[in-house]
Amino acid sequence: MKQSLMSYLGTLLIAMLLPFTYANAAKPKKTTLTDREYWASQAWKMASPILENMAKGELQKNMQTEYSPSFDSRNKKVVFMETFGRLMAGVAPWLALPDDDTAEGKQRHQLREWALASYKNAVDPSSPDYLLWQGSGQALVDAAYIAESFLRAYDALWVPLDEVTKQRYIKEFTGLRKVDPPYTNWFLFSSVIESFMAKSGAPYDEFRVNTACRKVEEWYVGDGWYADGPVFAFDYYTSYVFHAMYLETLQAMIDAKANTRIDYRKYYNRALKRAQKHAVILERFISPEGTFPVIGRSTPYRLAAMQPLALMAWYQKLPAELSNGQVRAALTKVMHRMYDIHDNYNSGGYLTIGFCGSQPETADWYTNNGSLYITSVAFAPLGLPADHPFWTDEAQPWTQVKAWGGQPFPKDHRWADDPKTPDKW
């Protein structure tokens, strides 16, 4: 009798629960992220350990660092300036967006607050996270990324800083003029710093800006590519440095209303067309599987190879050949391919040396895991609001998907570049 009663009660309980079970089965929990949610989650994962620690003056104490097996004899504290400068150049467009009450907006607000505190610590000699501004030529490189972050989010990241902190930056930037840059892309590190100072109203070195512009023009080899100095190298430095920092130098000089021999507006218009062509090439590099060719130096810079494509999307200057839907779909596929399969972070939550996972053999003699935060520059389209067509347009197949799928696709062609830009006097 007791067993029969238990069976009856069990059957009754199941009957009562079945409608609840089926109702919930019909409404599965959301498990997939939108493309923007995915991008923002990756940016947060990369940025939050850096900025939370540095805001408290604890980055140099807590960061789990890694260095190339062949790292040179430089002061290893360069890792912290590389980490901070390169990360901020990447997330600055995102942090420039206004606050909102979304989950993303709250994360963005938190990162911005941490970033402003971190900028202050970076130049405060009494802070444990005061950066290595002197004693290493590498300081010129990563000071340029800090200046670049100010250019990319001037009103959100530079204007709110207190006057003491601003003057400390001007002093540190000015002190880097004693660094003699090698005859390479390093000229642009000087020009970004000096053009930022021009924009901010500080004294600047016109010669360093204009010499960089003239040399970059000499090093242009056609069809969207720059040589890194007098000799062309088939690598991604056209992406890592040239297009972004050249355009930013020119725009900052335009913003500063600088009157020199160079017509910065004409130079900018020409450089923009070159960047658009390079964006076309980079989009064509992305395979249907979301991979792209691993070539040249500095391969652990990961998605920084895609910087011009990301920048043209953020600038809303994608060429006619590229739609928002196809560029977003292609870059999202690359991110999933890179970040979802292999772990790109060490046990402390900091980027690890490698291209897709931990691959220390890919390091160059100058590589440390702070260098790798340049990969964040691919997040530039997060600087577009969530309702922008880049995020809301339907995903579309990119060029290699069409080509390898037997679909019609646009043929490529050479982009001529012949405008004359004589000195104004």
mmCIF file with all atom_site columns, C-alpha atoms in Angstrom, residues 139-333:
data_model
loop_
_atom_site.group_PDB
_atom_site.id
_atom_site.type_symbol
_atom_site.label_atom_id
_atom_site.label_alt_id
_atom_site.label_comp_id
_atom_site.label_asym_id
_atom_site.label_entity_id
_atom_site.label_seq_id
_atom_site.pdbx_PDB_ins_code
_atom_site.Cartn_x
_atom_site.Cartn_y
_atom_site.Cartn_z
_atom_site.occupancy
_atom_site.B_iso_or_equiv
_atom_site.pdbx_formal_charge
_atom_site.auth_seq_id
_atom_site.auth_comp_id
_atom_site.auth_asym_id
_atom_site.auth_atom_id
_atom_site.pdbx_PDB_model_num
ATOM 1   C CA . ALA A 1 139 ? 60.371 54.510 -24.918 1.00 0.00 ? 139 ALA A CA 1
ATOM 2   C CA . LEU A 1 140 ? 59.942 56.535 -28.107 1.00 0.00 ? 140 LEU A CA 1
ATOM 3   C CA . VAL A 1 141 ? 57.955 53.706 -29.677 1.00 0.00 ? 141 VAL A CA 1
ATOM 4   C CA . ASP A 1 142 ? 55.477 53.200 -26.904 1.00 0.00 ? 142 ASP A CA 1
ATOM 5   C CA . ALA A 1 143 ? 55.180 56.822 -25.934 1.00 0.00 ? 143 ALA A CA 1
ATOM 6   C CA . ALA A 1 144 ? 53.920 57.181 -29.495 1.00 0.00 ? 144 ALA A CA 1
ATOM 7   C CA . TYR A 1 145 ? 51.185 54.637 -28.805 1.00 0.00 ? 145 TYR A CA 1
ATOM 8   C CA . ILE A 1 146 ? 50.165 56.609 -25.723 1.00 0.00 ? 146 ILE A CA 1
ATOM 9   C CA . ALA A 1 147 ? 50.062 59.790 -27.826 1.00 0.00 ? 147 ALA A CA 1
ATOM 10  C CA . GLU A 1 148 ? 48.093 57.857 -30.445 1.00 0.00 ? 148 GLU A CA 1
ATOM 11  C CA . SER A 1 149 ? 45.526 56.875 -27.814 1.00 0.00 ? 149 SER A CA 1
ATOM 12  C CA . PHE A 1 150 ? 45.082 60.561 -26.966 1.00 0.00 ? 150 PHE A CA 1
ATOM 13  C CA . LEU A 1 151 ? 44.562 61.362 -30.643 1.00 0.00 ? 151 LEU A CA 1
ATOM 14  C CA . ARG A 1 152 ? 42.001 58.572 -30.997 1.00 0.00 ? 152 ARG A CA 1
ATOM 15  C CA . ALA A 1 153 ? 39.958 59.693 -27.975 1.00 0.00 ? 153 ALA A CA 1
ATOM 16  C CA . TYR A 1 154 ? 41.059 63.282 -27.392 1.00 0.00 ? 154 TYR A CA 1
ATOM 17  C CA . ASP A 1 155 ? 37.947 64.510 -25.580 1.00 0.00 ? 155 ASP A CA 1
ATOM 18  C CA . ALA A 1 156 ? 37.469 61.339 -23.527 1.00 0.00 ? 156 ALA A CA 1
ATOM 19  C CA . LEU A 1 157 ? 41.054 60.545 -22.521 1.00 0.00 ? 157 LEU A CA 1
ATOM 20  C CA . TRP A 1 158 ? 43.179 63.709 -22.832 1.00 0.00 ? 158 TRP A CA 1
ATOM 21  C CA . VAL A 1 159 ? 40.843 66.576 -21.950 1.00 0.00 ? 159 VAL A CA 1
ATOM 22  C CA . PRO A 1 160 ? 39.726 65.137 -18.556 1.00 0.00 ? 160 PRO A CA 1
ATOM 23  C CA . LEU A 1 161 ? 43.281 64.776 -17.248 1.00 0.00 ? 161 LEU A CA 1
ATOM 24  C CA . ASP A 1 162 ? 44.348 67.265 -14.585 1.00 0.00 ? 162 ASP A CA 1
ATOM 25  C CA . GLU A 1 163 ? 46.770 69.999 -15.551 1.00 0.00 ? 163 GLU A CA 1
ATOM 26  C CA . VAL A 1 164 ? 49.701 68.548 -13.597 1.00 0.00 ? 164 VAL A CA 1
ATOM 27  C CA . THR A 1 165 ? 49.363 65.223 -15.426 1.00 0.00 ? 165 THR A CA 1
ATOM 28  C CA . LYS A 1 166 ? 49.095 66.955 -18.802 1.00 0.00 ? 166 LYS A CA 1
ATOM 29  C CA . GLN A 1 167 ? 52.265 68.941 -18.178 1.00 0.00 ? 167 GLN A CA 1
ATOM 30  C CA . ARG A 1 168 ? 54.061 65.782 -17.112 1.00 0.00 ? 168 ARG A CA 1
ATOM 31  C CA . TYR A 1 169 ? 53.157 64.172 -20.432 1.00 0.00 ? 169 TYR A CA 1
ATOM 32  C CA . ILE A 1 170 ? 54.370 67.197 -22.375 1.00 0.00 ? 170 ILE A CA 1
ATOM 33  C CA . LYS A 1 171 ? 57.645 67.074 -20.448 1.00 0.00 ? 171 LYS A CA 1
ATOM 34  C CA . GLU A 1 172 ? 58.129 63.329 -21.045 1.00 0.00 ? 172 GLU A CA 1
ATOM 35  C CA . PHE A 1 173 ? 57.208 63.585 -24.728 1.00 0.00 ? 173 PHE A CA 1
ATOM 36  C CA . THR A 1 174 ? 59.586 66.511 -25.193 1.00 0.00 ? 174 THR A CA 1
ATOM 37  C CA . GLY A 1 175 ? 62.414 64.604 -23.481 1.00 0.00 ? 175 GLY A CA 1
ATOM 38  C CA . LEU A 1 176 ? 62.164 61.833 -26.093 1.00 0.00 ? 176 LEU A CA 1
ATOM 39  C CA . ARG A 1 177 ? 63.534 64.143 -28.786 1.00 0.00 ? 177 ARG A CA 1
ATOM 40  C CA . LYS A 1 178 ? 66.982 63.010 -27.751 1.00 0.00 ? 178 LYS A CA 1
ATOM 41  C CA . VAL A 1 179 ? 66.202 59.541 -29.173 1.00 0.00 ? 179 VAL A CA 1
ATOM 42  C CA . ASP A 1 180 ? 67.639 59.240 -32.675 1.00 0.00 ? 180 ASP A CA 1
ATOM 43  C CA . PRO A 1 181 ? 65.142 56.965 -34.466 1.00 0.00 ? 181 PRO A CA 1
ATOM 44  C CA . PRO A 1 182 ? 66.436 54.340 -36.883 1.00 0.00 ? 182 PRO A CA 1
ATOM 45  C CA . TYR A 1 183 ? 65.790 54.942 -40.575 1.00 0.00 ? 183 TYR A CA 1
ATOM 46  C CA . THR A 1 184 ? 62.520 52.987 -40.554 1.00 0.00 ? 184 THR A CA 1
ATOM 47  C CA . ASN A 1 185 ? 58.899 53.212 -39.404 1.00 0.00 ? 185 ASN A CA 1
ATOM 48  C CA . TRP A 1 186 ? 60.309 54.748 -36.205 1.00 0.00 ? 186 TRP A CA 1
ATOM 49  C CA . PHE A 1 187 ? 60.152 58.164 -37.897 1.00 0.00 ? 187 PHE A CA 1
ATOM 50  C CA . LEU A 1 188 ? 56.388 57.942 -37.457 1.00 0.00 ? 188 LEU A CA 1
ATOM 51  C CA . PHE A 1 189 ? 56.709 57.425 -33.710 1.00 0.00 ? 189 PHE A CA 1
ATOM 52  C CA . SER A 1 190 ? 58.362 60.828 -33.527 1.00 0.00 ? 190 SER A CA 1
ATOM 53  C CA . SER A 1 191 ? 55.774 62.420 -35.813 1.00 0.00 ? 191 SER A CA 1
ATOM 54  C CA . VAL A 1 192 ? 52.788 61.072 -33.861 1.00 0.00 ? 192 VAL A CA 1
ATOM 55  C CA . ILE A 1 193 ? 54.165 62.486 -30.616 1.00 0.00 ? 193 ILE A CA 1
ATOM 56  C CA . GLU A 1 194 ? 55.020 65.858 -32.143 1.00 0.00 ? 194 GLU A CA 1
ATOM 57  C CA . SER A 1 195 ? 51.723 66.174 -34.016 1.00 0.00 ? 195 SER A CA 1
ATOM 58  C CA . PHE A 1 196 ? 49.826 65.346 -30.838 1.00 0.00 ? 196 PHE A CA 1
ATOM 59  C CA . MET A 1 197 ? 51.678 68.155 -29.090 1.00 0.00 ? 197 MET A CA 1
ATOM 60  C CA . ALA A 1 198 ? 50.769 70.474 -31.963 1.00 0.00 ? 198 ALA A CA 1
ATOM 61  C CA . LYS A 1 199 ? 47.107 69.535 -31.569 1.00 0.00 ? 199 LYS A CA 1
ATOM 62  C CA . SER A 1 200 ? 47.218 70.020 -27.786 1.00 0.00 ? 200 SER A CA 1
ATOM 63  C CA . GLY A 1 201 ? 48.786 73.464 -28.143 1.00 0.00 ? 201 GLY A CA 1
ATOM 64  C CA . ALA A 1 202 ? 52.224 72.541 -26.792 1.00 0.00 ? 202 ALA A CA 1
ATOM 65  C CA . PRO A 1 203 ? 55.486 73.484 -28.537 1.00 0.00 ? 203 PRO A CA 1
ATOM 66  C CA . TYR A 1 204 ? 56.300 70.906 -31.207 1.00 0.00 ? 204 TYR A CA 1
ATOM 67  C CA . ASP A 1 205 ? 59.127 70.053 -33.584 1.00 0.00 ? 205 ASP A CA 1
ATOM 68  C CA . GLU A 1 206 ? 57.935 70.806 -37.115 1.00 0.00 ? 206 GLU A CA 1
ATOM 69  C CA . PHE A 1 207 ? 61.041 69.249 -38.629 1.00 0.00 ? 207 PHE A CA 1
ATOM 70  C CA . ARG A 1 208 ? 60.363 65.846 -37.049 1.00 0.00 ? 208 ARG A CA 1
ATOM 71  C CA . VAL A 1 209 ? 56.808 65.873 -38.382 1.00 0.00 ? 209 VAL A CA 1
ATOM 72  C CA . ASN A 1 210 ? 57.630 66.970 -41.903 1.00 0.00 ? 210 ASN A CA 1
ATOM 73  C CA . THR A 1 211 ? 60.688 64.759 -42.259 1.00 0.00 ? 211 THR A CA 1
ATOM 74  C CA . ALA A 1 212 ? 58.588 61.742 -41.355 1.00 0.00 ? 212 ALA A CA 1
ATOM 75  C CA . CYS A 1 213 ? 55.963 62.724 -43.927 1.00 0.00 ? 213 CYS A CA 1
ATOM 76  C CA . ARG A 1 214 ? 58.567 63.170 -46.665 1.00 0.00 ? 214 ARG A CA 1
ATOM 77  C CA . LYS A 1 215 ? 60.280 59.871 -45.910 1.00 0.00 ? 215 LYS A CA 1
ATOM 78  C CA . VAL A 1 216 ? 56.998 57.950 -45.823 1.00 0.00 ? 216 VAL A CA 1
ATOM 79  C CA . GLU A 1 217 ? 56.212 59.372 -49.249 1.00 0.00 ? 217 GLU A CA 1
ATOM 80  C CA . GLU A 1 218 ? 59.589 58.201 -50.521 1.00 0.00 ? 218 GLU A CA 1
ATOM 81  C CA . TRP A 1 219 ? 58.985 54.734 -49.072 1.00 0.00 ? 219 TRP A CA 1
ATOM 82  C CA . TYR A 1 220 ? 55.594 54.207 -50.686 1.00 0.00 ? 220 TYR A CA 1
ATOM 83  C CA . VAL A 1 221 ? 56.002 51.339 -53.167 1.00 0.00 ? 221 VAL A CA 1
ATOM 84  C CA . GLY A 1 222 ? 52.493 51.243 -54.652 1.00 0.00 ? 222 GLY A CA 1
ATOM 85  C CA . ASP A 1 223 ? 49.150 49.471 -54.365 1.00 0.00 ? 223 ASP A CA 1
ATOM 86  C CA . GLY A 1 224 ? 48.748 50.289 -50.694 1.00 0.00 ? 224 GLY A CA 1
ATOM 87  C CA . TRP A 1 225 ? 52.169 49.069 -49.494 1.00 0.00 ? 225 TRP A CA 1
ATOM 88  C CA . TYR A 1 226 ? 55.019 50.935 -47.790 1.00 0.00 ? 226 TYR A CA 1
ATOM 89  C CA . ALA A 1 227 ? 58.628 49.839 -47.490 1.00 0.00 ? 227 ALA A CA 1
ATOM 90  C CA . ASP A 1 228 ? 59.957 49.930 -43.940 1.00 0.00 ? 228 ASP A CA 1
ATOM 91  C CA . GLY A 1 229 ? 62.818 52.225 -44.842 1.00 0.00 ? 229 GLY A CA 1
ATOM 92  C CA . PRO A 1 230 ? 64.714 52.223 -48.145 1.00 0.00 ? 230 PRO A CA 1
ATOM 93  C CA . VAL A 1 231 ? 64.256 48.445 -48.701 1.00 0.00 ? 231 VAL A CA 1
ATOM 94  C CA . PHE A 1 232 ? 60.876 46.717 -48.999 1.00 0.00 ? 232 PHE A CA 1
ATOM 95  C CA . ALA A 1 233 ? 60.132 43.838 -46.635 1.00 0.00 ? 233 ALA A CA 1
ATOM 96  C CA . PHE A 1 234 ? 57.075 41.620 -47.132 1.00 0.00 ? 234 PHE A CA 1
ATOM 97  C CA . ASP A 1 235 ? 55.617 41.845 -43.626 1.00 0.00 ? 235 ASP A CA 1
ATOM 98  C CA . TYR A 1 236 ? 52.759 43.577 -41.831 1.00 0.00 ? 236 TYR A CA 1
ATOM 99  C CA . TYR A 1 237 ? 54.498 46.797 -40.805 1.00 0.00 ? 237 TYR A CA 1
ATOM 100 C CA . THR A 1 238 ? 52.395 48.601 -43.393 1.00 0.00 ? 238 THR A CA 1
ATOM 101 C CA . SER A 1 239 ? 49.519 47.544 -41.119 1.00 0.00 ? 239 SER A CA 1
ATOM 102 C CA . TYR A 1 240 ? 51.204 47.738 -37.734 1.00 0.00 ? 240 TYR A CA 1
ATOM 103 C CA . VAL A 1 241 ? 52.499 51.302 -38.126 1.00 0.00 ? 241 VAL A CA 1
ATOM 104 C CA . PHE A 1 242 ? 52.442 53.053 -41.494 1.00 0.00 ? 242 PHE A CA 1
ATOM 105 C CA . HIS A 1 243 ? 48.820 53.587 -42.458 1.00 0.00 ? 243 HIS A CA 1
ATOM 106 C CA . ALA A 1 244 ? 47.530 54.373 -38.975 1.00 0.00 ? 244 ALA A CA 1
ATOM 107 C CA . MET A 1 245 ? 50.298 56.620 -37.710 1.00 0.00 ? 245 MET A CA 1
ATOM 108 C CA . TYR A 1 246 ? 50.740 58.445 -41.025 1.00 0.00 ? 246 TYR A CA 1
ATOM 109 C CA . LEU A 1 247 ? 47.051 59.296 -41.245 1.00 0.00 ? 247 LEU A CA 1
ATOM 110 C CA . GLU A 1 248 ? 46.976 60.287 -37.571 1.00 0.00 ? 248 GLU A CA 1
ATOM 111 C CA . THR A 1 249 ? 50.027 62.523 -37.930 1.00 0.00 ? 249 THR A CA 1
ATOM 112 C CA . LEU A 1 250 ? 48.447 64.305 -40.881 1.00 0.00 ? 250 LEU A CA 1
ATOM 113 C CA . GLN A 1 251 ? 45.031 64.652 -39.224 1.00 0.00 ? 251 GLN A CA 1
ATOM 114 C CA . ALA A 1 252 ? 46.548 66.031 -36.028 1.00 0.00 ? 252 ALA A CA 1
ATOM 115 C CA . MET A 1 253 ? 48.434 68.665 -38.011 1.00 0.00 ? 253 MET A CA 1
ATOM 116 C CA . ILE A 1 254 ? 45.192 69.566 -39.793 1.00 0.00 ? 254 ILE A CA 1
ATOM 117 C CA . ASP A 1 255 ? 43.425 69.828 -36.430 1.00 0.00 ? 255 ASP A CA 1
ATOM 118 C CA . ALA A 1 256 ? 46.239 72.029 -35.131 1.00 0.00 ? 256 ALA A CA 1
ATOM 119 C CA . LYS A 1 257 ? 45.837 74.304 -38.159 1.00 0.00 ? 257 LYS A CA 1
ATOM 120 C CA . ALA A 1 258 ? 49.597 74.091 -38.598 1.00 0.00 ? 258 ALA A CA 1
ATOM 121 C CA . ASN A 1 259 ? 50.909 76.251 -41.433 1.00 0.00 ? 259 ASN A CA 1
ATOM 122 C CA . THR A 1 260 ? 54.104 74.700 -42.788 1.00 0.00 ? 260 THR A CA 1
ATOM 123 C CA . ARG A 1 261 ? 55.486 73.896 -46.210 1.00 0.00 ? 261 ARG A CA 1
ATOM 124 C CA . ILE A 1 262 ? 53.436 70.680 -46.366 1.00 0.00 ? 262 ILE A CA 1
ATOM 125 C CA . ASP A 1 263 ? 49.790 70.733 -47.423 1.00 0.00 ? 263 ASP A CA 1
ATOM 126 C CA . TYR A 1 264 ? 48.583 68.216 -44.845 1.00 0.00 ? 264 TYR A CA 1
ATOM 127 C CA . ARG A 1 265 ? 45.061 67.983 -46.276 1.00 0.00 ? 265 ARG A CA 1
ATOM 128 C CA . LYS A 1 266 ? 46.304 66.914 -49.713 1.00 0.00 ? 266 LYS A CA 1
ATOM 129 C CA . TYR A 1 267 ? 48.748 64.475 -48.148 1.00 0.00 ? 267 TYR A CA 1
ATOM 130 C CA . TYR A 1 268 ? 45.923 63.061 -46.001 1.00 0.00 ? 268 TYR A CA 1
ATOM 131 C CA . ASN A 1 269 ? 43.561 62.547 -48.921 1.00 0.00 ? 269 ASN A CA 1
ATOM 132 C CA . ARG A 1 270 ? 46.227 60.633 -50.818 1.00 0.00 ? 270 ARG A CA 1
ATOM 133 C CA . ALA A 1 271 ? 47.233 58.548 -47.777 1.00 0.00 ? 271 ALA A CA 1
ATOM 134 C CA . LEU A 1 272 ? 43.584 57.685 -47.126 1.00 0.00 ? 272 LEU A CA 1
ATOM 135 C CA . LYS A 1 273 ? 43.192 56.207 -50.614 1.00 0.00 ? 273 LYS A CA 1
ATOM 136 C CA . ARG A 1 274 ? 46.285 54.095 -50.044 1.00 0.00 ? 274 ARG A CA 1
ATOM 137 C CA . ALA A 1 275 ? 44.869 52.843 -46.737 1.00 0.00 ? 275 ALA A CA 1
ATOM 138 C CA . GLN A 1 276 ? 41.602 51.971 -48.477 1.00 0.00 ? 276 GLN A CA 1
ATOM 139 C CA . LYS A 1 277 ? 43.482 49.924 -51.050 1.00 0.00 ? 277 LYS A CA 1
ATOM 140 C CA . HIS A 1 278 ? 45.389 48.120 -48.328 1.00 0.00 ? 278 HIS A CA 1
ATOM 141 C CA . ALA A 1 279 ? 42.087 47.389 -46.582 1.00 0.00 ? 279 ALA A CA 1
ATOM 142 C CA . VAL A 1 280 ? 40.927 45.700 -49.792 1.00 0.00 ? 280 VAL A CA 1
ATOM 143 C CA . ILE A 1 281 ? 44.063 43.551 -49.791 1.00 0.00 ? 281 ILE A CA 1
ATOM 144 C CA . LEU A 1 282 ? 43.698 42.596 -46.126 1.00 0.00 ? 282 LEU A CA 1
ATOM 145 C CA . GLU A 1 283 ? 40.061 41.590 -46.591 1.00 0.00 ? 283 GLU A CA 1
ATOM 146 C CA . ARG A 1 284 ? 41.174 39.341 -49.449 1.00 0.00 ? 284 ARG A CA 1
ATOM 147 C CA . PHE A 1 285 ? 43.795 37.773 -47.183 1.00 0.00 ? 285 PHE A CA 1
ATOM 148 C CA . ILE A 1 286 ? 41.074 36.352 -44.914 1.00 0.00 ? 286 ILE A CA 1
ATOM 149 C CA . SER A 1 287 ? 40.296 32.766 -45.852 1.00 0.00 ? 287 SER A CA 1
ATOM 150 C CA . PRO A 1 288 ? 36.828 31.191 -45.607 1.00 0.00 ? 288 PRO A CA 1
ATOM 151 C CA . GLU A 1 289 ? 38.034 29.557 -42.375 1.00 0.00 ? 289 GLU A CA 1
ATOM 152 C CA . GLY A 1 290 ? 39.007 32.899 -40.814 1.00 0.00 ? 290 GLY A CA 1
ATOM 153 C CA . THR A 1 291 ? 42.772 32.525 -41.183 1.00 0.00 ? 291 THR A CA 1
ATOM 154 C CA . PHE A 1 292 ? 45.231 34.866 -42.902 1.00 0.00 ? 292 PHE A CA 1
ATOM 155 C CA . PRO A 1 293 ? 48.871 34.457 -44.040 1.00 0.00 ? 293 PRO A CA 1
ATOM 156 C CA . VAL A 1 294 ? 51.443 34.380 -41.246 1.00 0.00 ? 294 VAL A CA 1
ATOM 157 C CA . ILE A 1 295 ? 54.387 36.262 -42.738 1.00 0.00 ? 295 ILE A CA 1
ATOM 158 C CA . GLY A 1 296 ? 57.316 38.458 -41.771 1.00 0.00 ? 296 GLY A CA 1
ATOM 159 C CA . ARG A 1 297 ? 58.487 39.864 -38.463 1.00 0.00 ? 297 ARG A CA 1
ATOM 160 C CA . SER A 1 298 ? 56.431 40.394 -35.327 1.00 0.00 ? 298 SER A CA 1
ATOM 161 C CA . THR A 1 299 ? 53.853 37.693 -36.028 1.00 0.00 ? 299 THR A CA 1
ATOM 162 C CA . PRO A 1 300 ? 52.887 37.574 -32.307 1.00 0.00 ? 300 PRO A CA 1
ATOM 163 C CA . TYR A 1 301 ? 51.210 40.950 -32.907 1.00 0.00 ? 301 TYR A CA 1
ATOM 164 C CA . ARG A 1 302 ? 48.288 38.805 -34.017 1.00 0.00 ? 302 ARG A CA 1
ATOM 165 C CA . LEU A 1 303 ? 45.285 40.833 -35.244 1.00 0.00 ? 303 LEU A CA 1
ATOM 166 C CA . ALA A 1 304 ? 47.272 44.063 -35.571 1.00 0.00 ? 304 ALA A CA 1
ATOM 167 C CA . ALA A 1 305 ? 47.871 42.797 -39.104 1.00 0.00 ? 305 ALA A CA 1
ATOM 168 C CA . MET A 1 306 ? 44.246 43.771 -39.795 1.00 0.00 ? 306 MET A CA 1
ATOM 169 C CA . GLN A 1 307 ? 44.549 47.327 -38.428 1.00 0.00 ? 307 GLN A CA 1
ATOM 170 C CA . PRO A 1 308 ? 43.935 49.282 -41.682 1.00 0.00 ? 308 PRO A CA 1
ATOM 171 C CA . LEU A 1 309 ? 40.791 47.266 -42.380 1.00 0.00 ? 309 LEU A CA 1
ATOM 172 C CA . ALA A 1 310 ? 39.527 47.934 -38.850 1.00 0.00 ? 310 ALA A CA 1
ATOM 173 C CA . LEU A 1 311 ? 40.462 51.615 -39.084 1.00 0.00 ? 311 LEU A CA 1
ATOM 174 C CA . MET A 1 312 ? 38.642 52.166 -42.365 1.00 0.00 ? 312 MET A CA 1
ATOM 175 C CA . ALA A 1 313 ? 35.539 50.670 -40.777 1.00 0.00 ? 313 ALA A CA 1
ATOM 176 C CA . TRP A 1 314 ? 35.872 52.948 -37.721 1.00 0.00 ? 314 TRP A CA 1
ATOM 177 C CA . TYR A 1 315 ? 36.564 55.985 -39.918 1.00 0.00 ? 315 TYR A CA 1
ATOM 178 C CA . GLN A 1 316 ? 33.473 55.036 -41.956 1.00 0.00 ? 316 GLN A CA 1
ATOM 179 C CA . LYS A 1 317 ? 35.708 55.174 -45.027 1.00 0.00 ? 317 LYS A CA 1
ATOM 180 C CA . LEU A 1 318 ? 35.488 51.603 -46.302 1.00 0.00 ? 318 LEU A CA 1
ATOM 181 C CA . PRO A 1 319 ? 36.051 51.545 -50.070 1.00 0.00 ? 319 PRO A CA 1
ATOM 182 C CA . ALA A 1 320 ? 33.128 50.723 -52.361 1.00 0.00 ? 320 ALA A CA 1
ATOM 183 C CA . GLU A 1 321 ? 34.420 47.157 -52.753 1.00 0.00 ? 321 GLU A CA 1
ATOM 184 C CA . LEU A 1 322 ? 33.838 46.399 -49.066 1.00 0.00 ? 322 LEU A CA 1
ATOM 185 C CA . SER A 1 323 ? 30.503 46.412 -47.246 1.00 0.00 ? 323 SER A CA 1
ATOM 186 C CA . ASN A 1 324 ? 30.034 46.754 -43.497 1.00 0.00 ? 324 ASN A CA 1
ATOM 187 C CA . GLY A 1 325 ? 28.435 43.316 -43.348 1.00 0.00 ? 325 GLY A CA 1
ATOM 188 C CA . GLN A 1 326 ? 31.275 41.508 -45.056 1.00 0.00 ? 326 GLN A CA 1
ATOM 189 C CA . VAL A 1 327 ? 34.056 43.268 -43.139 1.00 0.00 ? 327 VAL A CA 1
ATOM 190 C CA . ARG A 1 328 ? 32.388 42.621 -39.780 1.00 0.00 ? 328 ARG A CA 1
ATOM 191 C CA . ALA A 1 329 ? 31.749 38.986 -40.688 1.00 0.00 ? 329 ALA A CA 1
ATOM 192 C CA . ALA A 1 330 ? 35.333 38.480 -41.848 1.00 0.00 ? 330 ALA A CA 1
ATOM 193 C CA . LEU A 1 331 ? 36.972 40.091 -38.806 1.00 0.00 ? 331 LEU A CA 1
ATOM 194 C CA . THR A 1 332 ? 34.621 38.291 -36.429 1.00 0.00 ? 332 THR A CA 1
ATOM 195 C CA . LYS A 1 333 ? 35.505 34.975 -38.046 1.00 0.00 ? 333 LYS A CA 1
#
